[in-house]
Coordinates of C-alpha atoms in Angstrom, one line a residue:
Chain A
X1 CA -32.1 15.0 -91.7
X2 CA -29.9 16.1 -94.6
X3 CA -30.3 15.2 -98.0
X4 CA -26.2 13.7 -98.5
X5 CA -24.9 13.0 -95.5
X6 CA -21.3 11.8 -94.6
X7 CA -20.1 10.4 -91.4
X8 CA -16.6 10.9 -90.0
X9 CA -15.2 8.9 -92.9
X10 CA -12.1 7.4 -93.8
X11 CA -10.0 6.0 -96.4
X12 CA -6.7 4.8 -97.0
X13 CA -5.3 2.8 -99.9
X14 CA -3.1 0.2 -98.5
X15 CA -1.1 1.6 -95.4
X16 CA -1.5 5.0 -97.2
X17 CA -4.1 6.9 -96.0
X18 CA -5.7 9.4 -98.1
X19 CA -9.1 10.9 -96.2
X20 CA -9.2 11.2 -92.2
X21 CA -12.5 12.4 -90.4
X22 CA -14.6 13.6 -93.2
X23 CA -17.8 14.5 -92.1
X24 CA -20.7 16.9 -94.3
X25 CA -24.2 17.3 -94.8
X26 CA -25.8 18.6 -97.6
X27 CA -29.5 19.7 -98.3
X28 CA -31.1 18.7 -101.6
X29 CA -30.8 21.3 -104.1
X30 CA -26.8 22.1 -103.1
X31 CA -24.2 23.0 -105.4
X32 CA -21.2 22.0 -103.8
X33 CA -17.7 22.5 -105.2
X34 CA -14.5 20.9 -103.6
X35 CA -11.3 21.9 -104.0
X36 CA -7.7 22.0 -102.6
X37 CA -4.6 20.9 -103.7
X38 CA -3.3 17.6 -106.2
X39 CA -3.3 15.3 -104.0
X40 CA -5.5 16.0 -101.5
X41 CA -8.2 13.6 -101.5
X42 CA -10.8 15.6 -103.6
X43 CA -11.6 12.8 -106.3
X44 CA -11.6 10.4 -103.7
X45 CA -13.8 11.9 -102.1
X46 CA -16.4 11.8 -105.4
X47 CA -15.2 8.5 -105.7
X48 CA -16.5 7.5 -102.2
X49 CA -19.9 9.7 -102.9
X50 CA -20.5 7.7 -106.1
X51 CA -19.7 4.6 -104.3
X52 CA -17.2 3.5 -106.6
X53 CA -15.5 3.5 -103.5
X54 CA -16.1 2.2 -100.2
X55 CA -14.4 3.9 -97.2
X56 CA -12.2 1.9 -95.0
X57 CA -14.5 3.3 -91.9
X58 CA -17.3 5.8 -91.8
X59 CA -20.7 6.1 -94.1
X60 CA -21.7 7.6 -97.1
X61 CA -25.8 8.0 -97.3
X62 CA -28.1 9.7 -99.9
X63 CA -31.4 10.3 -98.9
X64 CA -31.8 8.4 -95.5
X65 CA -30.6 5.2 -98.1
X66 CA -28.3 2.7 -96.7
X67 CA -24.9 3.0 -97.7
X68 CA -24.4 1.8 -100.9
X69 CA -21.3 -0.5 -102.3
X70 CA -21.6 -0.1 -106.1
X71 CA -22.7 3.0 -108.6
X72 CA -26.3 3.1 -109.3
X73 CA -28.6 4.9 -110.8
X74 CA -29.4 7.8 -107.9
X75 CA -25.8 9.1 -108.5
X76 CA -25.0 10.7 -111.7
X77 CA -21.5 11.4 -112.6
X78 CA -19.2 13.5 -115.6
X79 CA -15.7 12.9 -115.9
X80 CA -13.4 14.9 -117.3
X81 CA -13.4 12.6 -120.2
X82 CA -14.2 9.2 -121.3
X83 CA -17.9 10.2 -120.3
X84 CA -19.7 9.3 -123.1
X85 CA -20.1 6.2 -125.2
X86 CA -17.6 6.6 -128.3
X87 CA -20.0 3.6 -130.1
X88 CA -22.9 5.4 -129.7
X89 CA -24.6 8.4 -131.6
X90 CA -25.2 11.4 -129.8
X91 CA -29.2 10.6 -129.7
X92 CA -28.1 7.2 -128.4
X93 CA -25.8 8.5 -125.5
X94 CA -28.9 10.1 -124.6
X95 CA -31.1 6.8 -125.2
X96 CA -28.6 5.0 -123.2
X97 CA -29.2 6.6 -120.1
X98 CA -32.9 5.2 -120.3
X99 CA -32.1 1.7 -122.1
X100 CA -28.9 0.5 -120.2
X101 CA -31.6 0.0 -117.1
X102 CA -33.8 -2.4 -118.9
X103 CA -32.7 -6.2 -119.1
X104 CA -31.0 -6.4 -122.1
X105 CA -29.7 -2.8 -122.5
X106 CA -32.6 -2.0 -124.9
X107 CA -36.0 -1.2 -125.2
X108 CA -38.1 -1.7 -128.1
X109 CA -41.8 -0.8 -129.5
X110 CA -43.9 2.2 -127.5
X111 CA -41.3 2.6 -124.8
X112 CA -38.4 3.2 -127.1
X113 CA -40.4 5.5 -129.1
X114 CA -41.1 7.7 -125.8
X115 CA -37.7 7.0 -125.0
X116 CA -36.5 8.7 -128.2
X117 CA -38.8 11.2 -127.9
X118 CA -37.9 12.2 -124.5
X119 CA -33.8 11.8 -125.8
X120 CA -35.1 14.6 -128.8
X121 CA -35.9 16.8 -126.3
X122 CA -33.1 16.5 -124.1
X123 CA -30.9 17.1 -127.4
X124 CA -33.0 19.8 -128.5
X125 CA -32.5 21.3 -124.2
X126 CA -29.2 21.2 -124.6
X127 CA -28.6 22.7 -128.3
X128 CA -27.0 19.3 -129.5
X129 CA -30.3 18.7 -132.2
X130 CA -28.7 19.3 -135.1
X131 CA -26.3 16.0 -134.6
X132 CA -28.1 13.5 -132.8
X133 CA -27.0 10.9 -135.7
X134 CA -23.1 11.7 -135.6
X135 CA -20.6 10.0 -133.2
X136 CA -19.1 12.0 -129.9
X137 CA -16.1 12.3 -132.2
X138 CA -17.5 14.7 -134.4
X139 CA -18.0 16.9 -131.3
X140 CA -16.1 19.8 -129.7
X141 CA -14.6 19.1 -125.9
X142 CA -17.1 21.3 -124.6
X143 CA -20.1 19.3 -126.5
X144 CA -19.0 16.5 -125.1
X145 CA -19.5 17.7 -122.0
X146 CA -22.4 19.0 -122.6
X147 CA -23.4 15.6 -124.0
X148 CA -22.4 14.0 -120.9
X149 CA -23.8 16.2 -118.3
X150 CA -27.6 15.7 -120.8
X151 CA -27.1 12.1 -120.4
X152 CA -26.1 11.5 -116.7
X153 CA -29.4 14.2 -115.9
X154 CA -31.3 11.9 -118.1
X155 CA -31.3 9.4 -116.1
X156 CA -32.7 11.5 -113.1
X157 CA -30.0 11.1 -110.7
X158 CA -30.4 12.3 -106.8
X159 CA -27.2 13.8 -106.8
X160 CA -24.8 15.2 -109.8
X161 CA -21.2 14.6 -109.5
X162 CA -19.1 16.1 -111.4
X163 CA -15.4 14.9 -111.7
X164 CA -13.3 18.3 -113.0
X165 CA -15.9 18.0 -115.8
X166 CA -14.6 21.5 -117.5
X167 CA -10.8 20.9 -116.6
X168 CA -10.0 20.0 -120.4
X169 CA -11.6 22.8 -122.2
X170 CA -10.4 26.2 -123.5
X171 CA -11.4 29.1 -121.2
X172 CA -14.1 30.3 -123.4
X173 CA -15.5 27.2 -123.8
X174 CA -15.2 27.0 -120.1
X175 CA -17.2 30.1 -119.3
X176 CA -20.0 29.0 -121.8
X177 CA -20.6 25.6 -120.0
X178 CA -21.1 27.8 -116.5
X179 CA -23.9 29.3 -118.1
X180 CA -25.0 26.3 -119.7
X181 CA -24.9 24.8 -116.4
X182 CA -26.6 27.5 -114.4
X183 CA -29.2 27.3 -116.6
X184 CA -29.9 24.1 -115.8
X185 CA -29.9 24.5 -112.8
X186 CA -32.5 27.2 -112.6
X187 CA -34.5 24.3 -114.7
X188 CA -34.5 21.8 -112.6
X189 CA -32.9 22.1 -109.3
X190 CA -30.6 19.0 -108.4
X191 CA -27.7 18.7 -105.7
X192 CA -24.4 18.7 -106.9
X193 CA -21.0 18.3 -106.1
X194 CA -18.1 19.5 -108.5
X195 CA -14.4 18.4 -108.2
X196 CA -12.5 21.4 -109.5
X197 CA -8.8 22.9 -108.7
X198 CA -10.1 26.2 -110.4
X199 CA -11.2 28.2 -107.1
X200 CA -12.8 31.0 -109.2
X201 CA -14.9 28.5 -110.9
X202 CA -15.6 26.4 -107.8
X203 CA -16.9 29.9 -106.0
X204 CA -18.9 31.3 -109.2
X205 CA -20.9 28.2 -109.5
X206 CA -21.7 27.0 -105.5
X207 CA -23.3 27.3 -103.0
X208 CA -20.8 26.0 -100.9
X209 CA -17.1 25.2 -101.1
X210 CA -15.0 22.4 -99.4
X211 CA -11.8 23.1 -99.0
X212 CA -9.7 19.7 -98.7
X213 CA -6.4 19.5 -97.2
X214 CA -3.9 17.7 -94.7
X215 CA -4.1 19.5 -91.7
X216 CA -1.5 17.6 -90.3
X217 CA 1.7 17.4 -92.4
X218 CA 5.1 15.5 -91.5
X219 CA 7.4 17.1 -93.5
X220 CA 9.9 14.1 -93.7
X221 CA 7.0 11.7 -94.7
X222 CA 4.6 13.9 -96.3
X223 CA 2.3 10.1 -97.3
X224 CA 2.0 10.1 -93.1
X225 CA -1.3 11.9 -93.1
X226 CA -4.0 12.2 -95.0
X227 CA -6.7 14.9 -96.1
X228 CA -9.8 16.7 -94.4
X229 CA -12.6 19.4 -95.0
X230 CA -10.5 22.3 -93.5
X231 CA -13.0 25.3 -94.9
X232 CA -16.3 25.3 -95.7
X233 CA -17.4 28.7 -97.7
X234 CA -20.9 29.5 -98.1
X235 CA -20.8 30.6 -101.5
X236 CA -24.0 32.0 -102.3
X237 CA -23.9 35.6 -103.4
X238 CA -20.8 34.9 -105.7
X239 CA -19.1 34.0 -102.2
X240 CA -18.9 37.9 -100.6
X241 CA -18.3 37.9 -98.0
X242 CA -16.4 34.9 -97.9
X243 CA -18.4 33.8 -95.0
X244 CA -17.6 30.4 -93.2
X245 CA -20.4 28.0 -93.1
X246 CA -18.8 26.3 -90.1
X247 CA -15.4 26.7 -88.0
X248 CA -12.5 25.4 -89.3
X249 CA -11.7 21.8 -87.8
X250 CA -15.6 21.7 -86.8
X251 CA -16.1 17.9 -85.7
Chain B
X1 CA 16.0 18.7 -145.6
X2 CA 15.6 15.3 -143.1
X3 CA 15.1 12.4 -145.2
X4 CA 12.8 11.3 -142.6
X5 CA 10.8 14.4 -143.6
X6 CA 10.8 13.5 -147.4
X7 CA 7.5 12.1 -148.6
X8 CA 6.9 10.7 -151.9
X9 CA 4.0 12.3 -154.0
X10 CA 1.4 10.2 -155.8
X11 CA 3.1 9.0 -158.9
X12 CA 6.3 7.8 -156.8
X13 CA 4.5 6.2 -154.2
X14 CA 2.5 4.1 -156.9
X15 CA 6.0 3.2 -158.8
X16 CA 7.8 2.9 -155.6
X17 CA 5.2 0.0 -155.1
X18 CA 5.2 -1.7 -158.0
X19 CA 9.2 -1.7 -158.3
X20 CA 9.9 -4.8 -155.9
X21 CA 6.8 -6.6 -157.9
X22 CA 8.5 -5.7 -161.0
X23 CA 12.0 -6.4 -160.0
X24 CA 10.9 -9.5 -158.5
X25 CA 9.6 -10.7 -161.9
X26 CA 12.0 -9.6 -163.7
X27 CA 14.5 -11.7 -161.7
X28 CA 12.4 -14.5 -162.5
X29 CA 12.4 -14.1 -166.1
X30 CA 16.0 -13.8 -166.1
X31 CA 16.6 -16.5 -164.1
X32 CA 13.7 -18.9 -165.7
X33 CA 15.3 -18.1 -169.2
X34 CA 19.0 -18.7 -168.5
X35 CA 17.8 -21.8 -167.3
X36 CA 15.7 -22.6 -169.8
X37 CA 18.6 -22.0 -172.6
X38 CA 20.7 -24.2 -170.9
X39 CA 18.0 -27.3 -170.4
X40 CA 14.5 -26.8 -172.4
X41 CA 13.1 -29.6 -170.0
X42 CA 14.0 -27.7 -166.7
X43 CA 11.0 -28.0 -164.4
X44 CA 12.4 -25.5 -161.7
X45 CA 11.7 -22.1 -163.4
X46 CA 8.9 -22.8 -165.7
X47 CA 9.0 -19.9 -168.4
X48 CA 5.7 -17.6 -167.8
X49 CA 3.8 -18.8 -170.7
X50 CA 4.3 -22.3 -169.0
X51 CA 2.7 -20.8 -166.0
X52 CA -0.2 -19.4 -168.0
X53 CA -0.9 -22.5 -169.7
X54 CA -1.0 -24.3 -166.0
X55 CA -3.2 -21.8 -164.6
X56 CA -5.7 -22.3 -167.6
X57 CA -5.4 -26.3 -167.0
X58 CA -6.0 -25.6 -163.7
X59 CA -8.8 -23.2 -163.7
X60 CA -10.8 -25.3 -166.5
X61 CA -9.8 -29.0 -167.5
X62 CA -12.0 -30.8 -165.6
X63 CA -9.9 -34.2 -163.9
X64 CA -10.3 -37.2 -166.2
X65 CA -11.0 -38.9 -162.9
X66 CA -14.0 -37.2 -161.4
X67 CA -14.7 -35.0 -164.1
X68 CA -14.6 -31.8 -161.7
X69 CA -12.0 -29.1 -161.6
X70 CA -10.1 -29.8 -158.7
X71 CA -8.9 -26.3 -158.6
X72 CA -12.2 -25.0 -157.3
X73 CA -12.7 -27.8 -155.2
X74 CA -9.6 -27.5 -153.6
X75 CA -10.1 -23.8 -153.2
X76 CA -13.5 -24.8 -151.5
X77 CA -12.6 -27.2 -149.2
X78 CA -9.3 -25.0 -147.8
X79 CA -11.8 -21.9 -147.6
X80 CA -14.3 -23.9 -145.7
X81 CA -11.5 -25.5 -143.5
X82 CA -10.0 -21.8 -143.0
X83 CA -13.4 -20.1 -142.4
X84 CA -14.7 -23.2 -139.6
X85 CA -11.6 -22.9 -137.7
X86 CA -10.8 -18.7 -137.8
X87 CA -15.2 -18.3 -136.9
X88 CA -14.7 -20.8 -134.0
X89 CA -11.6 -18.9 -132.7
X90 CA -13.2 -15.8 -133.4
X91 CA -15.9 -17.1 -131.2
X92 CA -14.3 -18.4 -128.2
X93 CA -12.5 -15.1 -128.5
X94 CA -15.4 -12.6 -128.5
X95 CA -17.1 -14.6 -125.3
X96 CA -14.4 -15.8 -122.9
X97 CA -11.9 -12.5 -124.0
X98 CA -14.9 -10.4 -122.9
X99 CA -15.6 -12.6 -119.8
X100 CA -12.1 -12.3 -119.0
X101 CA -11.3 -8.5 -119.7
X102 CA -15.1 -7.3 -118.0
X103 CA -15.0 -10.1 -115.5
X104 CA -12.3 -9.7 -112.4
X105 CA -13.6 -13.4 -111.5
X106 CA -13.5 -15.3 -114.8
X107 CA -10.3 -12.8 -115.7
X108 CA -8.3 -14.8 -112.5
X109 CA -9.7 -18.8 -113.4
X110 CA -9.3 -18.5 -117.4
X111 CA -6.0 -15.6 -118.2
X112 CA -3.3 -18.2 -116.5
X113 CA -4.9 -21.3 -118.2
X114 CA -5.0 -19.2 -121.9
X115 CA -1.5 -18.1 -121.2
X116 CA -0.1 -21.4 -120.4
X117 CA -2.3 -22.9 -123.7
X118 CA -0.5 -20.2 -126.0
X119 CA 2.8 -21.4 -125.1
X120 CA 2.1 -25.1 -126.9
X121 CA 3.4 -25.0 -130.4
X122 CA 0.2 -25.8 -132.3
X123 CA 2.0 -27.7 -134.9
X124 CA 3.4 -30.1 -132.2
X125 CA -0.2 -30.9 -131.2
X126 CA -1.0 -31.7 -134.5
X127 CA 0.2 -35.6 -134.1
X128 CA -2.1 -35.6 -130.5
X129 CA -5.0 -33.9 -133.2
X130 CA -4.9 -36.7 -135.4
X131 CA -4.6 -39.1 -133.0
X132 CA -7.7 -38.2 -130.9
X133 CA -10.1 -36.9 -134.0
X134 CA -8.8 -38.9 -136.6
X135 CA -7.6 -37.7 -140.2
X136 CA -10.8 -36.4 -141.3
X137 CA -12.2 -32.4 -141.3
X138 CA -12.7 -32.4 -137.1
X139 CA -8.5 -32.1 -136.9
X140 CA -8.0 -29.8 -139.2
X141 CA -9.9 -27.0 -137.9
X142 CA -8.9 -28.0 -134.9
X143 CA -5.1 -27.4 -135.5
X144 CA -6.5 -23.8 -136.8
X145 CA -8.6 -23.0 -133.6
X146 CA -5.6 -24.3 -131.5
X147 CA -3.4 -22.6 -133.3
X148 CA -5.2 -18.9 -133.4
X149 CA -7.6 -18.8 -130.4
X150 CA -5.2 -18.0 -127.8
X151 CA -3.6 -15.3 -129.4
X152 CA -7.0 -13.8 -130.0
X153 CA -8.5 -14.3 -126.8
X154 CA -5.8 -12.9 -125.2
X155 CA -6.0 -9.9 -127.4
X156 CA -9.6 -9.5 -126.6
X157 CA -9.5 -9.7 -122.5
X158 CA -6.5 -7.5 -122.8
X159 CA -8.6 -4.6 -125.0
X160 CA -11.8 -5.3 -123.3
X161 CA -9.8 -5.0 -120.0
X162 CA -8.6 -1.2 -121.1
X163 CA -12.3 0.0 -121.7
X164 CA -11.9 3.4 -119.6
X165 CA -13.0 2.8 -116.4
X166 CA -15.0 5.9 -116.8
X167 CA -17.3 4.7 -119.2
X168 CA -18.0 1.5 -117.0
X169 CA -18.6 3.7 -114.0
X170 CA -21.1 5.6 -116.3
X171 CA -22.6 2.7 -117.5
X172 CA -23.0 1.5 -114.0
X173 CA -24.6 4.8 -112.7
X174 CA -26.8 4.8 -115.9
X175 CA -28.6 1.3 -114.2
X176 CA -26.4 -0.9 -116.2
X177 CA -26.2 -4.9 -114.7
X178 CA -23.2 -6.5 -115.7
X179 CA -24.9 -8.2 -118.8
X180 CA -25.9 -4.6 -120.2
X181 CA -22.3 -3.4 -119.4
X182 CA -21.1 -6.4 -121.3
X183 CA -23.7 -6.5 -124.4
X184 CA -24.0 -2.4 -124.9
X185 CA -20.6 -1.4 -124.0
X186 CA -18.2 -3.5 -124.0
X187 CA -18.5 -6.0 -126.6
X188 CA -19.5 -3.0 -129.9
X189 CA -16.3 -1.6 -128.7
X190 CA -14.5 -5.0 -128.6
X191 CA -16.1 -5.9 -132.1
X192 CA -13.7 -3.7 -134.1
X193 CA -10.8 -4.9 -132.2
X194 CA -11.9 -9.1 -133.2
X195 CA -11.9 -8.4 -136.8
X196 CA -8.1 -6.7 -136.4
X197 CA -7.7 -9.7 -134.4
X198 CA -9.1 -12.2 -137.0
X199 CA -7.3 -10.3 -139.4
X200 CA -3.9 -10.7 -137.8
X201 CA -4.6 -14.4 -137.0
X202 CA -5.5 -15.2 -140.8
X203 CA -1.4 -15.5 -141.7
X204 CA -0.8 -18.4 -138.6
X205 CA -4.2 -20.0 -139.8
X206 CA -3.4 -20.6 -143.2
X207 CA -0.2 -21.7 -142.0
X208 CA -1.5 -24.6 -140.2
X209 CA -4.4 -25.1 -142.3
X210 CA -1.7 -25.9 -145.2
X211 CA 0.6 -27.8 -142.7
X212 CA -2.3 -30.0 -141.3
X213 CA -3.4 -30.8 -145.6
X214 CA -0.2 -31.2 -146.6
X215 CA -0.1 -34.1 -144.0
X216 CA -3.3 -35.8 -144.0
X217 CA -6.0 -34.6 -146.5
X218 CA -8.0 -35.7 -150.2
X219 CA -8.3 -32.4 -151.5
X220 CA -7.2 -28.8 -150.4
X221 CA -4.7 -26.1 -152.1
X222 CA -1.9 -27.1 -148.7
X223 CA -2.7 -31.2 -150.4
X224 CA -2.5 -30.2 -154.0
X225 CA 0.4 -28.1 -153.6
X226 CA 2.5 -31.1 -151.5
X227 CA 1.3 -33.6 -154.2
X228 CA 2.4 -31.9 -157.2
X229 CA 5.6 -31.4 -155.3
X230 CA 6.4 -35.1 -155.9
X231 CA 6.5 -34.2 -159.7
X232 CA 8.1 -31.1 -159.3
X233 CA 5.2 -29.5 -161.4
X234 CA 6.4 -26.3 -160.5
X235 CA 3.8 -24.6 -163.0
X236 CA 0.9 -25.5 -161.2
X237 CA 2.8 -25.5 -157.3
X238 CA 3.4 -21.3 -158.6
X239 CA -0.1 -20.7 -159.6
X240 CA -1.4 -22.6 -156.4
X241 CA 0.8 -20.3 -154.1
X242 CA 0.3 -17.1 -156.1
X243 CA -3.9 -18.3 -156.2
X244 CA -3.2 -18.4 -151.9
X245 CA -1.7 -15.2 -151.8
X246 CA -5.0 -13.7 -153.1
X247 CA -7.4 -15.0 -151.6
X248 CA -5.4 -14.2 -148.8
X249 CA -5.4 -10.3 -149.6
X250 CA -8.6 -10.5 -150.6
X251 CA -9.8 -11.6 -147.4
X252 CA -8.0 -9.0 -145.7
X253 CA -9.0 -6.3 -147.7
X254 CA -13.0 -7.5 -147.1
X255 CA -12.1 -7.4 -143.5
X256 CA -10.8 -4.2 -143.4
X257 CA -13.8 -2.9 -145.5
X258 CA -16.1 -4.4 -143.2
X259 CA -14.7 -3.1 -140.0
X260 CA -14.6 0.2 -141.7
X261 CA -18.4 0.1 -142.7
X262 CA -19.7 -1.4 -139.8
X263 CA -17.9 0.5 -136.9
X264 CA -17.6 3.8 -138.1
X265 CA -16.5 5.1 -135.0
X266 CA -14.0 3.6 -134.7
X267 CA -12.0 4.4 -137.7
X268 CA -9.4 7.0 -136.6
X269 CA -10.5 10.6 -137.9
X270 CA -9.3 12.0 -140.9

């Protein structure tokens, strides 16, 4: 049985439909990146793997779990932006992602000293050290991100998703935070799956790519129909050949 | 170039500020003088040495009556009045705003009811206030709770309501419950907010807290203002209003200062 599993899944927002007969399984350990066109279901289809979301038929399960009907703590997630706490120093985005769980929010004594400790190191992992005590403000785009991705893995999530998490930054910066997170990676492996609408970037950093689209398409009612997985790359060995993990249209 | 591109430098922004202030007393001095020349008994402009004199009287003769300066008293008992019924609006602000902004629930059974609540002239209740907790301290800051609380509980749901939904989904996946979401993130970043709230409410409370005194009260600057009026003791009615307009500055500035020093964050980057 495969690690994220999704079954023939739909979901339309009113009358509008916006996902038809979605169906992938992933192993543990996957990088997946989706892509495809505005419009084309891709964040919805995060949305509906970090259960923020529930599809109008069809399952989502992690790890043989039951679907679930609300964000927890086995699904990570990085947005584009708004991902970390503006309130909060850097050390204490980290902290968060260890106090938020307890009853309060907070932990105190011996467990928030480990906590801290732990949150020292992540900083320390991710070059961010140097300014636990400031505010997110004070950092860079690409900090931030970096920031965010520390504290969602902090938490030791099953799965990763990432939600166009480099889509704001410069290209440089950009290239720096593939690295940052291929090196991660190769720390600790942990499945993965990456809205993008850069296909390079999507390809350089998978294993596999989902290409979402309609494949049916009224053109006087172009709402009419919605998206599906209409490729499926295996995307290992920077994605050449551009082999085809499955058909197209593969049930 | 644009005059909307022309910015004053230092030295003309300081004496483009204190122009009105010095026009404005200027005027005064005219006017108190002309007046003054034509009737030495005129009450209506006092000359500013008369005002002097009355804020001195005021600030240190003791009242042959009780033998305490009813300035300060008066000062203390409209501060305390001002401060009961801004903290308890603050309050009810800070916990059913952030109920109603975080909550979808207690959002649909309390938003309509505030709305509709925020629509009643507060000054009309004042008569029902009376009425029901009698002329003493209870109606007072009640008229000032009445009178503010809406506005800032609105205010509060409506900012607590915009919190990104990213960060609540975050919060969420970091193993928040809804009481985390609403002690960690929400309500620091709601704090902030309050005090601008408080800080805009402070005008409308000071309104009805001199309103409520100048109907129904034994001491208070909104009393001692309407009781000298019956003498038109201008003098002291000047020093009282210019003493309220202080205080009233002075609390905002402390406000501001204390937004600034507690929520560093959230002070817009320079």
């Amino acid at each position: 049985m495969s690690f994220v599993s999704v079954r023939n899944v739909f979901q339309s927002y009113g009358d509008r439909p916006i996902l038809e007969r979605v169906s992938v399984e992933v192993e543990e350990g996957c990088f997946v990146s989706i892509v495809g066109a505005s419009g084309c279901g891709k964040s919805t289809f995060l949305r509906l793997l970090l259960a923020q979301e529930t599809p109008s038929r069809g399952e989502v399960s992690i790890a043989g779990q039951p679907p679930a009907r609300e964000p927890g703590r086995d699904r990570g997630v990085v947005f584009q932006k708004y991902s970390v706490f503006p309130h909060l120093t850097i050390r204490d985005n980290i902290l968060a992602a260890e106090e938020l769980s307890a009853r309060w929010g907070r932990l105190w004594g011996r467990a928030r000293r480990a906590a801290r400790e732990r949150a020292d190191a992540a900083l320390a992992r991710v070059g961010l050290a140097h300014v636990a005590d400031q505010y997110p403000a004070a950092l860079s785009g690409g900090m931030q991100q970096r920031l965010a991705i520390a504290q969602a893995l902090q938490a030791r999530p099953r799965i990763l998703l990432l939600d166009e998490p480099f889509g704001a930054l410069d290209p440089g910066t950009r290239l720096s935070m593939h690295d940052f997170l291929t090196e991660l990676r190769a720390e600790t492996p942990m499945t993965v799956f990456m809205v993008t609408h850069d296909l390079s970037e999507g390809f350089k950093l998978a294993d596999r790519v989902l290409v979402f689209d309609k494949t049916r398409w009224d053109p006087d009612a172009p709402e009419r129909w919605g998206a599906t997985i209409t490729y499926d790359f295996d995307a290992r060995h920077g994605g050449i050949p551009f082999q085809s993990a499955r058909a197209p249209h593969a049930a | 170039m644009r005059w909307i591109n022309r910015r004053p430098g230092r030295p003309l922004a300081v004496a483009l500020a204190l122009a009105p202030f010095a026009l404005a007393a200027l005027a005064y001095v005219a006017g108190s003088e002309a007046r003054l020349a034509a009737n030495p008994a005129d009450k209506l402009l006092p000359a500013p040495s008369t005002l002097w004199d009355a804020a001195m009287a005021a600030l240190t003769e003791a009242d042959r009556r009780s033998g305490e300066i009813l300035f300060w008293n008066d000062t203390f008992a409209s501060l305390t009045r001002l401060a009961l019924g801004v903290g308890i609006a603050a309050a009810l602000a800070l916990t059913l705003g952030l109920a109603a902004g975080l909550l979808p629930l207690a959002g649909a059974g309390l938003s309509p009811f505030v709305a509709a609540v925020s629509m009643a002239p507060p000054l009309a209740l004042l008569p029902i206030l009376f009425i029901v907790f009698g002329l003493g301290e209870v109606s007072k800051v009640a008229l000032i709770v009445i009178g503010t609380a809406p506005f800032m509980i609105r205010d509060m749901a409506g900012r607590v309501a915009e919190t990104p939904v990213e960060q609540i989904v975050k919060a969420e996946t970091l193993g928040a419950s809804s009481l985390v979401i609403a002690l960690r993130v929400a309500l620091p970043q709601a704090m902030p907010r309050l005090i601008q709230a408080v800080r805009l409410s402070l005008g409308p409370a000071w309104l009805f807290l001199i309103a409520a005194e100048a109907i129904a009260a034994t001491e208070g600057l909104g009393y001692r203002i309407f009781l000298v009026r019956r003498y038109l003791a201008m003098d002291v009615i000047l020093v009282y209003v210019a003493w309220i307009t202080i205080l009233a500055a002075l609390l905002d500035l402390a406000l501001r200062r204390l937004s600034a020093r507690a929520f560093p964050w959230a002070e817009p980057a320079r």
